[in-house]
Short mmCIF file of C-alpha atoms in Angstrom, two decimals:
data_model
loop_
_atom_site.label_atom_id
_atom_site.label_comp_id
_atom_site.label_asym_id
_atom_site.label_seq_id
_atom_site.Cartn_x
_atom_site.Cartn_y
_atom_site.Cartn_z
CA MET A 1 36.26 -9.21 -16.97
CA PRO A 2 34.27 -12.02 -14.76
CA ALA A 3 34.46 -9.77 -11.78
CA LEU A 4 33.06 -7.09 -13.47
CA LEU A 5 30.33 -9.70 -14.76
CA ILE A 6 29.64 -10.76 -11.38
CA ILE A 7 29.19 -7.34 -10.31
CA ALA A 8 26.86 -6.56 -12.82
CA ILE A 9 24.83 -9.83 -12.01
CA ILE A 10 24.53 -8.73 -7.95
CA ILE A 11 23.62 -5.19 -9.42
CA GLY A 12 20.60 -6.53 -11.50
CA ILE A 13 19.33 -8.88 -9.01
CA VAL A 14 19.53 -6.19 -6.54
CA LEU A 15 17.60 -3.79 -8.86
CA LEU A 16 14.91 -6.47 -9.83
CA VAL A 17 13.97 -7.42 -6.13
CA THR A 18 13.66 -3.67 -5.68
CA GLY A 19 11.22 -3.27 -8.36
CA ILE A 20 9.37 -6.18 -7.11
CA VAL A 21 9.36 -4.80 -3.40
CA SER A 22 8.43 -1.16 -4.95
CA ALA A 23 5.67 -2.39 -7.00
CA ALA A 24 4.36 -4.60 -3.81
CA LEU A 25 4.45 -1.56 -1.49
CA LYS A 26 2.40 0.71 -4.27
CA PHE A 27 -0.14 -1.82 -4.00
CA LEU A 28 -0.35 -2.27 -0.32
CA LEU A 29 -0.67 1.64 -0.19
CA PHE A 30 -3.34 1.52 -2.57
CA ILE A 31 -5.40 -0.96 -0.56
CA GLY A 32 -4.34 0.85 2.61
CA LEU A 33 -6.07 4.18 1.09
CA VAL A 34 -8.98 2.27 0.31
CA LEU A 35 -9.33 0.80 3.48
CA ILE A 36 -9.08 4.06 5.00
CA VAL A 37 -11.93 5.67 2.73
CA LEU A 38 -13.78 3.12 3.88
CA ALA A 39 -13.16 3.46 7.59
CA VAL A 40 -14.18 7.09 7.03
CA ILE A 41 -17.42 6.36 5.50
CA GLY A 42 -18.41 3.69 7.98
CA TRP A 43 -17.46 6.08 10.60
CA ILE A 44 -19.69 8.83 9.28
CA VAL A 45 -22.85 6.63 8.48
CA ARG A 46 -22.57 5.52 11.79
CA ARG A 47 -22.19 8.88 13.32
CA VAL A 48 -25.45 10.08 11.19
CA ARG A 49 -27.39 7.15 12.24
CA GLY A 50 -26.48 7.54 15.84
CA ALA A 51 -27.52 11.00 15.86
CA GLY A 52 -30.75 10.28 14.31
CA SER A 53 -31.68 7.24 16.62
CA ARG A 54 -30.85 9.86 19.71
CA VAL A 55 -33.66 12.41 18.70
#
């Protein structure tokens, strides 16, 4: 019985760590997507303003 209990504890810890890492990765993915969108918007604004100043 103690061996089964130890295995259950190890599996529980692994699942807990996996859940925390997964949540952190989802948060970082969201932040990355926001940064990409902001960079694209900034690039477009710079492109439009640059084209207007050349004329």
